[in-house]
CSV table of C-alpha atoms and ligand atoms in Angstrom, one decimal:
chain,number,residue,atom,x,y,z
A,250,UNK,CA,4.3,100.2,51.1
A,251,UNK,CA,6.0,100.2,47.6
A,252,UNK,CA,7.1,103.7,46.5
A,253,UNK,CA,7.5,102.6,42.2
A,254,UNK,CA,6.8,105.7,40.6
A,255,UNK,CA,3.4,105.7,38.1
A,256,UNK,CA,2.4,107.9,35.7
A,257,UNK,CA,-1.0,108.2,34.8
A,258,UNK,CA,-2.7,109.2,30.8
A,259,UNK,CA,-6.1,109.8,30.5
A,260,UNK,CA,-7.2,109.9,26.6
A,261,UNK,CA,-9.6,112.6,25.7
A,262,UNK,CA,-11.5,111.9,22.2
A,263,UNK,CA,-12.9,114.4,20.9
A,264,UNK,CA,-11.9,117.3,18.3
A,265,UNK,CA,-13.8,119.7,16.8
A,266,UNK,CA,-12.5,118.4,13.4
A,267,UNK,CA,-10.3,116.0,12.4
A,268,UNK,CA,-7.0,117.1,10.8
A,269,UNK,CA,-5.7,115.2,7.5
A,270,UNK,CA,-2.3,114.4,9.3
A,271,UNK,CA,-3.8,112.8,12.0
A,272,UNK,CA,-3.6,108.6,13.5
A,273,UNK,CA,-4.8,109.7,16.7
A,274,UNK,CA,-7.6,108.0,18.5
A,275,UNK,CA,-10.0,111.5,17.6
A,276,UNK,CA,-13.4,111.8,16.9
A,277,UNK,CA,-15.9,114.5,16.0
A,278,UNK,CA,-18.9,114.6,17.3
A,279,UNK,CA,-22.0,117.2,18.0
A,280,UNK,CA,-22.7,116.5,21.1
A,281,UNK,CA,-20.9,115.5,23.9
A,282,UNK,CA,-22.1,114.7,28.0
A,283,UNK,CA,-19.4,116.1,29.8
A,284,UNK,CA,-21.1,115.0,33.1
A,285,UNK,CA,-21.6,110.9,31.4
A,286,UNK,CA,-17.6,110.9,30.2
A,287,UNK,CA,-16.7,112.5,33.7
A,288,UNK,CA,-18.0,109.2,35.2
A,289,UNK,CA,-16.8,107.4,32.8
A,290,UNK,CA,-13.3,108.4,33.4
A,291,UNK,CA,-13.6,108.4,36.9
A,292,UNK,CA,-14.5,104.8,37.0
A,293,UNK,CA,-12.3,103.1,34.7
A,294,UNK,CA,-9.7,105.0,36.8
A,295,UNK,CA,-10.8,103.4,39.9
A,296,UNK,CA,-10.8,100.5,38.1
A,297,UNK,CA,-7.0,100.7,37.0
A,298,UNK,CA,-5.9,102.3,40.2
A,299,UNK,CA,-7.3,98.9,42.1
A,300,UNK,CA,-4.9,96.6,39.9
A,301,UNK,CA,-2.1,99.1,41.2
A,302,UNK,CA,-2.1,100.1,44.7
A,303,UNK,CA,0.5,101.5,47.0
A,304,UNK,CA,2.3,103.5,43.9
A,305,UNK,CA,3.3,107.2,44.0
A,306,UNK,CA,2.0,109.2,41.1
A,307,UNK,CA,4.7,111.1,39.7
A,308,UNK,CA,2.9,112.3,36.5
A,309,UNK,CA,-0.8,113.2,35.1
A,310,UNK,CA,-1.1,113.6,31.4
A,311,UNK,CA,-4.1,114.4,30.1
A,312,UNK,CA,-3.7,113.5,26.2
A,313,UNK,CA,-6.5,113.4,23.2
A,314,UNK,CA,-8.1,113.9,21.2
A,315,UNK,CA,-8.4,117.7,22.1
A,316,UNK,CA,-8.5,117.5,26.1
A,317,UNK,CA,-8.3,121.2,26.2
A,318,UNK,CA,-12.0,120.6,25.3
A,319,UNK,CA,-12.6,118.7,28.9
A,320,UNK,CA,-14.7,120.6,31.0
A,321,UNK,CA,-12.4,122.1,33.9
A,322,UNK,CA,-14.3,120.3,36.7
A,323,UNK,CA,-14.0,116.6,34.6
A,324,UNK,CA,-9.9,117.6,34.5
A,325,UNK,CA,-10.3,118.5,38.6
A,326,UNK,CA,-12.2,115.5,39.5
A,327,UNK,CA,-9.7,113.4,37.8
A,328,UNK,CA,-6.7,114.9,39.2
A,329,UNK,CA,-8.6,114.6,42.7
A,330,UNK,CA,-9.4,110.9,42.1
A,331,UNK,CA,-6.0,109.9,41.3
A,332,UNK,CA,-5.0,111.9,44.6
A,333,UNK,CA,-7.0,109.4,46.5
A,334,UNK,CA,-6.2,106.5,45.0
A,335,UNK,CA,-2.5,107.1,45.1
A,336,UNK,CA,0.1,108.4,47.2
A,337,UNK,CA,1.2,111.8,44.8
A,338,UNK,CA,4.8,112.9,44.5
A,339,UNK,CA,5.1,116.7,45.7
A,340,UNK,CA,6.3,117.8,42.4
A,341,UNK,CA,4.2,115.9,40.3
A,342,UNK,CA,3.7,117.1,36.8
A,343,UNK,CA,0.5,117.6,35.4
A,344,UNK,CA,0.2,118.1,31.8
A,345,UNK,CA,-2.7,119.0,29.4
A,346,UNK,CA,-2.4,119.3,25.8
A,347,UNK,CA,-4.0,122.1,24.1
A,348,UNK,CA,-5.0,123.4,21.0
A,349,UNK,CA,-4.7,127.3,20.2
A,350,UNK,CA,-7.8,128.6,19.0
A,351,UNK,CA,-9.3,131.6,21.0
A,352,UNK,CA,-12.3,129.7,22.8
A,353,UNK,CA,-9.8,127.3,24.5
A,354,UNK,CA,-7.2,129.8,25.7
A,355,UNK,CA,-9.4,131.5,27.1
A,356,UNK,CA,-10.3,127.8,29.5
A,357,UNK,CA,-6.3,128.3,30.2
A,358,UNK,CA,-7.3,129.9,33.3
A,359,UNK,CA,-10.1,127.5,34.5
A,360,UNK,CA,-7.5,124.5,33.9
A,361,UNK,CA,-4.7,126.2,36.3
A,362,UNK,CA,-7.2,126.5,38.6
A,363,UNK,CA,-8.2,123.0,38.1
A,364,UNK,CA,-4.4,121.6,38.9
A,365,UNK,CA,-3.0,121.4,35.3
A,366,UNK,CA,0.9,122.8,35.9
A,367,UNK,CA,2.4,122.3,32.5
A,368,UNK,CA,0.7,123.1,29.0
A,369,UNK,CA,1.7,121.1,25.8
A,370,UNK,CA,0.3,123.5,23.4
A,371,UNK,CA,-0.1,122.4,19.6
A,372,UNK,CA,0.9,125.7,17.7
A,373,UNK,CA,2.3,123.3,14.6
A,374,UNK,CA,3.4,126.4,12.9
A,375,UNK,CA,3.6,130.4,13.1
A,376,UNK,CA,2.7,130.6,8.8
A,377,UNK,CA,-1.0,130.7,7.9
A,378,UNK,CA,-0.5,128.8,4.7
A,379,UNK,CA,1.0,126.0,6.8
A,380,UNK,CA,-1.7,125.9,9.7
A,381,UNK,CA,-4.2,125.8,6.5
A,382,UNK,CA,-2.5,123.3,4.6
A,383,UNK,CA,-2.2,121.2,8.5
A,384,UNK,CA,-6.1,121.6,8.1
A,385,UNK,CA,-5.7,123.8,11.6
A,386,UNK,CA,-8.5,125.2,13.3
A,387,UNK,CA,-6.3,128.4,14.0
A,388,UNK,CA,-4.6,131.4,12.5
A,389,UNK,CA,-1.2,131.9,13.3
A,390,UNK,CA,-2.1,135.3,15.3
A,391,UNK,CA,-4.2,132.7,17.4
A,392,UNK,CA,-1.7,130.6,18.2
A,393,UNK,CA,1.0,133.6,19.8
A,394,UNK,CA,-2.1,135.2,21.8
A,395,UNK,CA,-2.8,131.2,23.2
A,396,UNK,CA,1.1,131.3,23.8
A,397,UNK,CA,1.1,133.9,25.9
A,398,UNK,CA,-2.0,133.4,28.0
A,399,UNK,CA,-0.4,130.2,28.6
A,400,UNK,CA,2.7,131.4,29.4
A,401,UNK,CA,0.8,133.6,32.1
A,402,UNK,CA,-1.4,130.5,33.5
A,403,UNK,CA,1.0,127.9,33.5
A,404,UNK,CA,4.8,127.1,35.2
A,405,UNK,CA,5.8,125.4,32.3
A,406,UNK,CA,4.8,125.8,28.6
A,407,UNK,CA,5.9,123.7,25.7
A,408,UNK,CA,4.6,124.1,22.3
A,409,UNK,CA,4.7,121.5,19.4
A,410,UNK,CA,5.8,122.9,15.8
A,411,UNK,CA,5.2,120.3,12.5
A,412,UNK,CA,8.2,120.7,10.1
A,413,UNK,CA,9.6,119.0,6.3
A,414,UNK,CA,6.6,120.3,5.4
A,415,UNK,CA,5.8,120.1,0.8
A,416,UNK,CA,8.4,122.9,-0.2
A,417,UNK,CA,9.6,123.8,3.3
A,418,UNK,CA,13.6,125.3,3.2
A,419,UNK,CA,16.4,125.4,4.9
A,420,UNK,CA,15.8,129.2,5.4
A,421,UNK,CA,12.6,129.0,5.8
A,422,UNK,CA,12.5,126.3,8.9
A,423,UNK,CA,15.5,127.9,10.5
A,424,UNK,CA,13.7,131.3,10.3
A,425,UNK,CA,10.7,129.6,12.3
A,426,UNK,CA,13.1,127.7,14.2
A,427,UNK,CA,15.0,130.7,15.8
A,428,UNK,CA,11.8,132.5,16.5
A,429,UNK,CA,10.4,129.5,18.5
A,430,UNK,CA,13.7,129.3,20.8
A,431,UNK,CA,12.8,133.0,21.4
A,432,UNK,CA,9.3,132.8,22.8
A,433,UNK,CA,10.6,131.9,26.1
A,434,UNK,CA,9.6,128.5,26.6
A,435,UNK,CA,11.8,125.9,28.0
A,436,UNK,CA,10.6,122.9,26.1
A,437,UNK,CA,9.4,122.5,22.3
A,438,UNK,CA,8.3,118.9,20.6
A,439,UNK,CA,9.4,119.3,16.9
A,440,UNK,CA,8.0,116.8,14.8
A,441,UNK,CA,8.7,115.9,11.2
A,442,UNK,CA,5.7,115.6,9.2
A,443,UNK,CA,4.9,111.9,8.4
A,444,UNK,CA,2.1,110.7,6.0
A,445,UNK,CA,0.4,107.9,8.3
A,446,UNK,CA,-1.7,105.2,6.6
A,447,UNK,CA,-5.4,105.6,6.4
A,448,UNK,CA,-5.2,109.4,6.8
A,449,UNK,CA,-6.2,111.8,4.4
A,450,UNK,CA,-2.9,113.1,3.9
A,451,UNK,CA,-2.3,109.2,2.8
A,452,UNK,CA,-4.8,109.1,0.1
A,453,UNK,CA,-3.6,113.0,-1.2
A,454,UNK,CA,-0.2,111.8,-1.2
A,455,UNK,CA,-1.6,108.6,-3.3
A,456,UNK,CA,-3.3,111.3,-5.5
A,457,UNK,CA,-0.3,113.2,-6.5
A,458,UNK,CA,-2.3,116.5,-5.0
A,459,UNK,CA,0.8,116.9,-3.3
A,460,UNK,CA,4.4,116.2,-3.3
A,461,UNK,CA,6.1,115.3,0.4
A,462,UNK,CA,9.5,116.5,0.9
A,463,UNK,CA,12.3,113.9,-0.2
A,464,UNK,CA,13.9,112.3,2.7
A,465,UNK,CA,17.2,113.6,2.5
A,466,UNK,CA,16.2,117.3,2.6
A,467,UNK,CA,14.2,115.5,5.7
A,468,UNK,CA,17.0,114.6,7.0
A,469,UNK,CA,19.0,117.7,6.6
A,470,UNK,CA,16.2,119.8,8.3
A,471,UNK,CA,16.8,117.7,11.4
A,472,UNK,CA,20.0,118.0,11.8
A,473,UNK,CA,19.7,121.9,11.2
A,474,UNK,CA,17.3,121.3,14.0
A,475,UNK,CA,19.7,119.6,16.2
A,476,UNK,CA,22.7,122.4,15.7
A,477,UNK,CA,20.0,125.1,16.2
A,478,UNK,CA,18.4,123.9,19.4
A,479,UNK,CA,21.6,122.6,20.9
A,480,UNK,CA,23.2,126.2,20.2
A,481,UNK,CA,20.0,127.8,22.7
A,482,UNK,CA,20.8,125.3,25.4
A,483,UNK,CA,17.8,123.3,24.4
A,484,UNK,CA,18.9,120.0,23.2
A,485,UNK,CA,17.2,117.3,22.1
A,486,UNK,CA,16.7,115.0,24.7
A,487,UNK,CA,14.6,112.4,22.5
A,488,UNK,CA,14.7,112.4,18.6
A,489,UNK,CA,11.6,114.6,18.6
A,490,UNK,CA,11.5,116.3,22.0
A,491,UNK,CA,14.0,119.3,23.4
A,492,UNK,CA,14.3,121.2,26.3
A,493,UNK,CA,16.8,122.5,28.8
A,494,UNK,CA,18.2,120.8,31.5
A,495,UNK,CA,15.2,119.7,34.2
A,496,UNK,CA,12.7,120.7,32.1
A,497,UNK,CA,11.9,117.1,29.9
A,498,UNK,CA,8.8,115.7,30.0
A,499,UNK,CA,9.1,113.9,32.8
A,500,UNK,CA,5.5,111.6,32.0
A,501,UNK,CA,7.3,110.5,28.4
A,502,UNK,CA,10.4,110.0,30.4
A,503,UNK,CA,8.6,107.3,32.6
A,504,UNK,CA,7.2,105.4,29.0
A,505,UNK,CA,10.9,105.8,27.4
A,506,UNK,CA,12.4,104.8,30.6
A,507,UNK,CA,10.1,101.8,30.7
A,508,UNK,CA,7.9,102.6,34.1
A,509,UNK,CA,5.0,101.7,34.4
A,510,UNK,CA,1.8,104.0,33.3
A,511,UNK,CA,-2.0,103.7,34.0
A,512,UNK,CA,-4.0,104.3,30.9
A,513,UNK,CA,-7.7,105.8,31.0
A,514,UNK,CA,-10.4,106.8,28.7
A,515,UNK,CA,-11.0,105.5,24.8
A,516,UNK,CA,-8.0,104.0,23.3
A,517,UNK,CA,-5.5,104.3,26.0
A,518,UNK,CA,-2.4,102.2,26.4
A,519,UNK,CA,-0.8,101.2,29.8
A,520,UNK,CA,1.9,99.2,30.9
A,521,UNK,CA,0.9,97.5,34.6
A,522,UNK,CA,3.2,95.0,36.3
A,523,UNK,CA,4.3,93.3,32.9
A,524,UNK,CA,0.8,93.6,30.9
A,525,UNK,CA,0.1,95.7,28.1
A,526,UNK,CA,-3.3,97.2,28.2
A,527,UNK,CA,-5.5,98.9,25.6
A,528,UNK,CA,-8.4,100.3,26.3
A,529,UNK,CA,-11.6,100.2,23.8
A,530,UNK,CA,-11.0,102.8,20.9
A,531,UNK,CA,-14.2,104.1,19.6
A,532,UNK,CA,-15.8,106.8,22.1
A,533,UNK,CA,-19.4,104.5,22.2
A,534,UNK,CA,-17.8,101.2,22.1
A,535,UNK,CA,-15.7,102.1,25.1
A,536,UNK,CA,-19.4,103.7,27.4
A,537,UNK,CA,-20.4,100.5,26.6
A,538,UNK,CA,-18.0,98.2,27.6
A,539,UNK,CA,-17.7,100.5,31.0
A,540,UNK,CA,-21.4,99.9,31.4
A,541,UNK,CA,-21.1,96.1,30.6
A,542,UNK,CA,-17.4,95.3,32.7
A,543,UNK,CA,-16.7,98.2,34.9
A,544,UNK,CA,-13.7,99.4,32.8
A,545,UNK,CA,-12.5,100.4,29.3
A,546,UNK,CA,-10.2,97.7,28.3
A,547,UNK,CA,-10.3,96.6,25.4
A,548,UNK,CA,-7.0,94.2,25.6
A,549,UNK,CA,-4.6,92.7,28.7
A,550,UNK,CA,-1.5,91.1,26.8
A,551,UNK,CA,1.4,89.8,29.2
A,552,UNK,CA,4.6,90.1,27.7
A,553,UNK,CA,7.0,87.7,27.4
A,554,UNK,CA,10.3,88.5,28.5
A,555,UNK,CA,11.7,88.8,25.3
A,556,UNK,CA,8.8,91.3,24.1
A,557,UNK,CA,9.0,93.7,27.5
A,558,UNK,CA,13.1,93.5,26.8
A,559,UNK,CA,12.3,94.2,23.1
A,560,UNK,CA,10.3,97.5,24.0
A,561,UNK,CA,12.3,98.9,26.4
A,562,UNK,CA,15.1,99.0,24.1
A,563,UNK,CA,13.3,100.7,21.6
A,564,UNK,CA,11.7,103.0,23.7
A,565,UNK,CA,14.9,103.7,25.1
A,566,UNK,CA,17.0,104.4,22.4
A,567,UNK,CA,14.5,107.2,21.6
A,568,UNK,CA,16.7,109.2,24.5
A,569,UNK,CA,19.7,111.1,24.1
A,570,UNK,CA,21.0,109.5,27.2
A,571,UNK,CA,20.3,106.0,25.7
A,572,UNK,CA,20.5,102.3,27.6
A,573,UNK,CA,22.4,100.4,29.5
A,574,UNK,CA,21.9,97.0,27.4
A,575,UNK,CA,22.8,94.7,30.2
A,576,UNK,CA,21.0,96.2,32.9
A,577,UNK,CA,17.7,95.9,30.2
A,578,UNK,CA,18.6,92.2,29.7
A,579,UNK,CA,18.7,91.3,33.7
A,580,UNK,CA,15.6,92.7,34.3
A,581,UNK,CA,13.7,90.6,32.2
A,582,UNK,CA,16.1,87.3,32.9
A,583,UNK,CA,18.0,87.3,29.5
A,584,UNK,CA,21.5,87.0,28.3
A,585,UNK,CA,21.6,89.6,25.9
A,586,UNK,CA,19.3,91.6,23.7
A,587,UNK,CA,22.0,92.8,21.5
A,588,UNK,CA,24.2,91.6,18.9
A,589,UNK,CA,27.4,93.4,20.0
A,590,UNK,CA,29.2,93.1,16.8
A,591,UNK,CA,26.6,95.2,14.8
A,592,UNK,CA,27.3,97.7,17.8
A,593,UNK,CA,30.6,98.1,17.2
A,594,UNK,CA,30.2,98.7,13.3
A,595,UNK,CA,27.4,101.4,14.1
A,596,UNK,CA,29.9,103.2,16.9
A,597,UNK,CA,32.4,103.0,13.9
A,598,UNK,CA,30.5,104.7,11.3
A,599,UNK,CA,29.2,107.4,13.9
A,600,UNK,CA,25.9,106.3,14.4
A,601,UNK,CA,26.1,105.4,18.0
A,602,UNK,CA,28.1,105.6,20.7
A,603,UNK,CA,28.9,102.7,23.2
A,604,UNK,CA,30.8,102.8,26.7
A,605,UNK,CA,30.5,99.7,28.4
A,606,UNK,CA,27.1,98.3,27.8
A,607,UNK,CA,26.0,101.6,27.6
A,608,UNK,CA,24.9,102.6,24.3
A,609,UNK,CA,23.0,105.9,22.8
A,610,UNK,CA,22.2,106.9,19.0
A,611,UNK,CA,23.9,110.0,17.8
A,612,UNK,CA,22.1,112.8,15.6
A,613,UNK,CA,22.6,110.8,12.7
A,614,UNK,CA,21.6,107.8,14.0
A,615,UNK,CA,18.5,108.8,15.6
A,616,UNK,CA,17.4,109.4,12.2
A,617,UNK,CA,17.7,105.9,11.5
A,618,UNK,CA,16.2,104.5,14.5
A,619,UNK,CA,14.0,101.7,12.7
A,620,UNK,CA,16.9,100.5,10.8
A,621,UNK,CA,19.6,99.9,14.0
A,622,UNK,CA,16.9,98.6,15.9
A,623,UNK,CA,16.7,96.2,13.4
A,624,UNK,CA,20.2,95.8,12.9
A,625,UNK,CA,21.2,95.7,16.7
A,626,UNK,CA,18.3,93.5,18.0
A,627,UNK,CA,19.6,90.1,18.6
A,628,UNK,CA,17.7,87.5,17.0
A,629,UNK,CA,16.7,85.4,19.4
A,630,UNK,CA,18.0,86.1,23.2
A,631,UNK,CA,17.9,83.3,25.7
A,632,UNK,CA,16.2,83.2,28.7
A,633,UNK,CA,18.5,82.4,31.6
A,634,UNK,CA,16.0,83.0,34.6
A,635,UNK,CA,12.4,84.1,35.4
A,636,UNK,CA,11.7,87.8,34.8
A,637,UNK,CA,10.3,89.1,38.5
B,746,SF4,S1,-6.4,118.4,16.9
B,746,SF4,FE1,-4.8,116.9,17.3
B,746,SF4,S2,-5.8,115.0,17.9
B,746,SF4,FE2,-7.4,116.4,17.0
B,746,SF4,S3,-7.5,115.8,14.8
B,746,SF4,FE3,-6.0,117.4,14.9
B,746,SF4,S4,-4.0,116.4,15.3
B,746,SF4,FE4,-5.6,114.9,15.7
């Protein structure tokens, strides 16, 4: 029997209101049937669990949408299911992402219970005028009493903080900064705040009713980020994620490492055995289709060799540790995915380093990851032998 690792996301929905920030797949809506979505899940599991047998499940990652929101006993079934279906690692990680306010802490303990071993909790900031600007259903007091009941309910806790906010300062991010490396956690996600197309932040920023802050004091706030976190022994080990030693995320590890990942529920991706697979996006639209097929998906696209080569160089030069470009190119049969000579100007002007093959962005350069990948990508790589 094959032992490939897996990792497993299961999407869900719903919020209870839909921040201006947000491109998520999230919906609001009045009513939901926990007991209806709980089948639902379980079968297009089943379904995607058929297409992939004899794997062991190194990761569950329950994602959203709000899944915080799940009914315990939906979150236990699935994590059961997926038990059956696969082989499970004994140290798998199972993560649930959760939002602060008080009536879903207080589910903290109900989800432990249900298997969930690692909390990805969205705190986005500790200042009130920032949560209310984020359009956050909680009050910085909320978000430290959430904190800590997590920190009591789970073995790991990692919380996500939204900086380069309108206005925001050196001083004033650092300030927030050295309070979140003191809370005790062993992993943060720090994320710049983008303005995403066909959000409401978009058609503000389109307004004038606010001003974002101008790249380069972006900029500088992430590298203040990168000497601050590296100083607590919390590095960054991807341009947005940090953590000490052991403690990574290992699920995003296994999509910027390019494994293979089962995706459930409305609007997941996956990545099975060389296909890319979307699953229907709109709540309804994806009960139906289950009704109608037996699973969610929306989309089943087989990448080309060049394509799969493509996105696991992107994905992997998201990691500190970077890629080894060769190794990338024999797996999917090509002679090279890299124009070498824009390499070596990038390692000259400090934006990456190389070593052999190897190559991995530095601080600076991870701040310009769309560009290089555009710059390094080699126009067209030829094929040399069939991807297996
Ligand atoms: S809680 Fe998260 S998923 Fe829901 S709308 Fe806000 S940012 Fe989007």
């Amino acid at each position: 029997m094959s032992v490939d690792p897996l990792a497993l996301y299961v999407h869900w929905p719903f919020c209870v209101s839909k921040c201006p920030y947000c491109d998520f797949n999230s919906h609001v809506r009045s009513t939901i049937e926990q007991a209806a979505w709980r089948e639902a899940l379980l079968a297009d599991l089943a379904h995607e669990a058929r297409l992939l047998p004899g794997r062991t499940l190194i990761s569950i990652f329950f994602g959203g949408g709000t899944p915080s929101l799940m009914d315990a006993a939906t979150v236990e079934a699935v994590i059961e299911a997926a038990a059956t279906h696969w082989e499970v690692a004994a140290d798998i990680e199972i993560t649930l992402e959760a939002n602060p306010n008080s009536v879903e802490a207080d589910r903290f303990t109900d989800l432990a219970h249900a298997g969930v071993n690692r909390l990805s909790l969205g705190l986005q900031s500790f200042d009130d005028k920032a949560l209310r600007f984020l359009g956050r259903a909680h009050s910085a007091r909320e978000g430290f009493r959430a904190l800590e009941i997590a920190q009591r309910n789970f073995r790991r806790v990692s919380f996500d903080l939204i900086y380069a906010l309108p206005g925001d300062s050196e001083a004033g991010w650092s300030a927030m900064l050295a309070q979140a490396l003191s809370l005790g956690t062993r992993h943060l996600s720090l994320y710049q705040l983008t303005i995403e197309p066909g959000t409401r932040f978009a058609s503000m920023a389109a307004r004038r009713s606010f001003e974002p802050l101008e790249a380069e004091a972006a900029a500088t706030l992430y590298e203040l980020t990168d000497a601050m976190t590296s100083e607590a022994s919390m590095p960054a080990y991807e341009i947005s994620n940090y953590g000490r030693r052991g403690q990574e995320s290992r699920h995003n590890l296994a999509y910027w490492r390019y494994q293979d990942y089962a995706g459930v529920g409305p609007g997941a991706h996956g990545r099975r055995l060389g296909m890319r697979t979307v699953r229907h996006r709109k709540p309804e639209n994806f009960l139906a289709a289950l009704r109608r097929e037996g699973h969610g998906i929306a989309e089943e696209l087989p990448l080309s060799a060049t394509e799969a080569a493509d996105e696991a160089l992107v994905m992997g030069l998201r990691l500190r540790e970077g890629v080894d470009a060769s190794a990338i190119a024999k797996r999917f049969g090509l002679s090279s995915i890299i124009d070498w000579s824009r390499v070596e100007r990038l390692a000259a002007s400090g934006h990456l380093t190389k070593e052999g093959a190897h190559i991995a962005l530095t601080a600076r350069g991870r701040l310009l990851l769309d560009h290089i990948l555009g710059e390094i990508a080699a126009a067209q790589p030829r094929v040399y032998a069939v991807a297996s």
